Amino acid sequence: MGIGFPTAEQAQHLGIDFDSFYRMFWSAVDIDYEKLGGQAAKIQRLLKDSQSVHITNEKGTDLTIELGDRPIFSDDGRISSEDLKQGAVLLNI
């Protein structure tokens, strides 16, 4: 497993103090991966039969992404045998 590590330089670049950045980083990594996998699989099922994604919010965001024929992968931080069959050997959380 490879993982980045929070640095003072990254925190400075993001404009936040290092202690906050450090806590935020590790709290994002220390999660329930089974739960994340279930959520990612649900989204994957929704997207598989979709041609586009339309994202809006009350602040004015209005974004449409055309999916076309691209495959939909579940990038949940866990490499499964199905991921390996599809050639996905490096995943993100």
PDB file of C-alpha atoms in Angstrom, residues 37-81:
ATOM      1  CA  GLY A  37     -16.850   0.178  -0.804  1.00  0.00           C
ATOM      2  CA  GLY A  38     -20.614  -0.215  -0.442  1.00  0.00           C
ATOM      3  CA  GLN A  39     -21.212   3.463  -1.152  1.00  0.00           C
ATOM      4  CA  ALA A  40     -18.874   3.384  -4.163  1.00  0.00           C
ATOM      5  CA  ALA A  41     -20.591   0.263  -5.542  1.00  0.00           C
ATOM      6  CA  LYS A  42     -23.988   1.962  -5.254  1.00  0.00           C
ATOM      7  CA  ILE A  43     -22.739   4.995  -7.200  1.00  0.00           C
ATOM      8  CA  GLN A  44     -21.104   2.708  -9.757  1.00  0.00           C
ATOM      9  CA  ARG A  45     -24.426   0.907 -10.336  1.00  0.00           C
ATOM     10  CA  LEU A  46     -26.210   4.242 -10.812  1.00  0.00           C
ATOM     11  CA  LEU A  47     -23.628   5.482 -13.311  1.00  0.00           C
ATOM     12  CA  LYS A  48     -23.286   2.274 -15.355  1.00  0.00           C
ATOM     13  CA  ASP A  49     -26.543   2.816 -17.226  1.00  0.00           C
ATOM     14  CA  SER A  50     -26.257   6.607 -17.414  1.00  0.00           C
ATOM     15  CA  GLN A  51     -25.129   8.700 -20.358  1.00  0.00           C
ATOM     16  CA  SER A  52     -24.450  11.852 -18.355  1.00  0.00           C
ATOM     17  CA  VAL A  53     -24.211  13.311 -14.855  1.00  0.00           C
ATOM     18  CA  HIS A  54     -25.810  16.663 -14.046  1.00  0.00           C
ATOM     19  CA  ILE A  55     -24.589  18.407 -10.869  1.00  0.00           C
ATOM     20  CA  THR A  56     -26.320  21.502  -9.486  1.00  0.00           C
ATOM     21  CA  ASN A  57     -26.535  23.310  -6.175  1.00  0.00           C
ATOM     22  CA  GLU A  58     -28.164  26.370  -4.660  1.00  0.00           C
ATOM     23  CA  LYS A  59     -25.008  28.459  -5.102  1.00  0.00           C
ATOM     24  CA  GLY A  60     -25.220  28.259  -8.881  1.00  0.00           C
ATOM     25  CA  THR A  61     -23.199  25.191  -9.825  1.00  0.00           C
ATOM     26  CA  ASP A  62     -24.619  23.721 -13.030  1.00  0.00           C
ATOM     27  CA  LEU A  63     -22.288  21.108 -14.504  1.00  0.00           C
ATOM     28  CA  THR A  64     -23.100  18.324 -16.960  1.00  0.00           C
ATOM     29  CA  ILE A  65     -20.569  15.577 -17.648  1.00  0.00           C
ATOM     30  CA  GLU A  66     -21.090  13.282 -20.638  1.00  0.00           C
ATOM     31  CA  LEU A  67     -20.072   9.723 -19.746  1.00  0.00           C
ATOM     32  CA  GLY A  68     -20.372   8.219 -23.201  1.00  0.00           C
ATOM     33  CA  ASP A  69     -19.138   4.632 -23.369  1.00  0.00           C
ATOM     34  CA  ARG A  70     -16.436   5.011 -20.764  1.00  0.00           C
ATOM     35  CA  PRO A  71     -16.247   2.240 -18.152  1.00  0.00           C
ATOM     36  CA  ILE A  72     -17.267   3.112 -14.592  1.00  0.00           C
ATOM     37  CA  PHE A  73     -14.813   1.892 -11.959  1.00  0.00           C
ATOM     38  CA  SER A  74     -15.295   1.772  -8.202  1.00  0.00           C
ATOM     39  CA  ASP A  75     -12.145   3.483  -6.898  1.00  0.00           C
ATOM     40  CA  ASP A  76     -12.591   2.676  -3.208  1.00  0.00           C
ATOM     41  CA  GLY A  77      -8.997   2.162  -2.087  1.00  0.00           C
ATOM     42  CA  ARG A  78      -9.266  -1.629  -2.102  1.00  0.00           C
ATOM     43  CA  ILE A  79      -7.854  -3.734  -4.946  1.00  0.00           C
ATOM     44  CA  SER A  80     -10.226  -6.653  -5.577  1.00  0.00           C
ATOM     45  CA  SER A  81      -9.888  -9.593  -7.947  1.00  0.00           C
TER      46      SER A  81
END
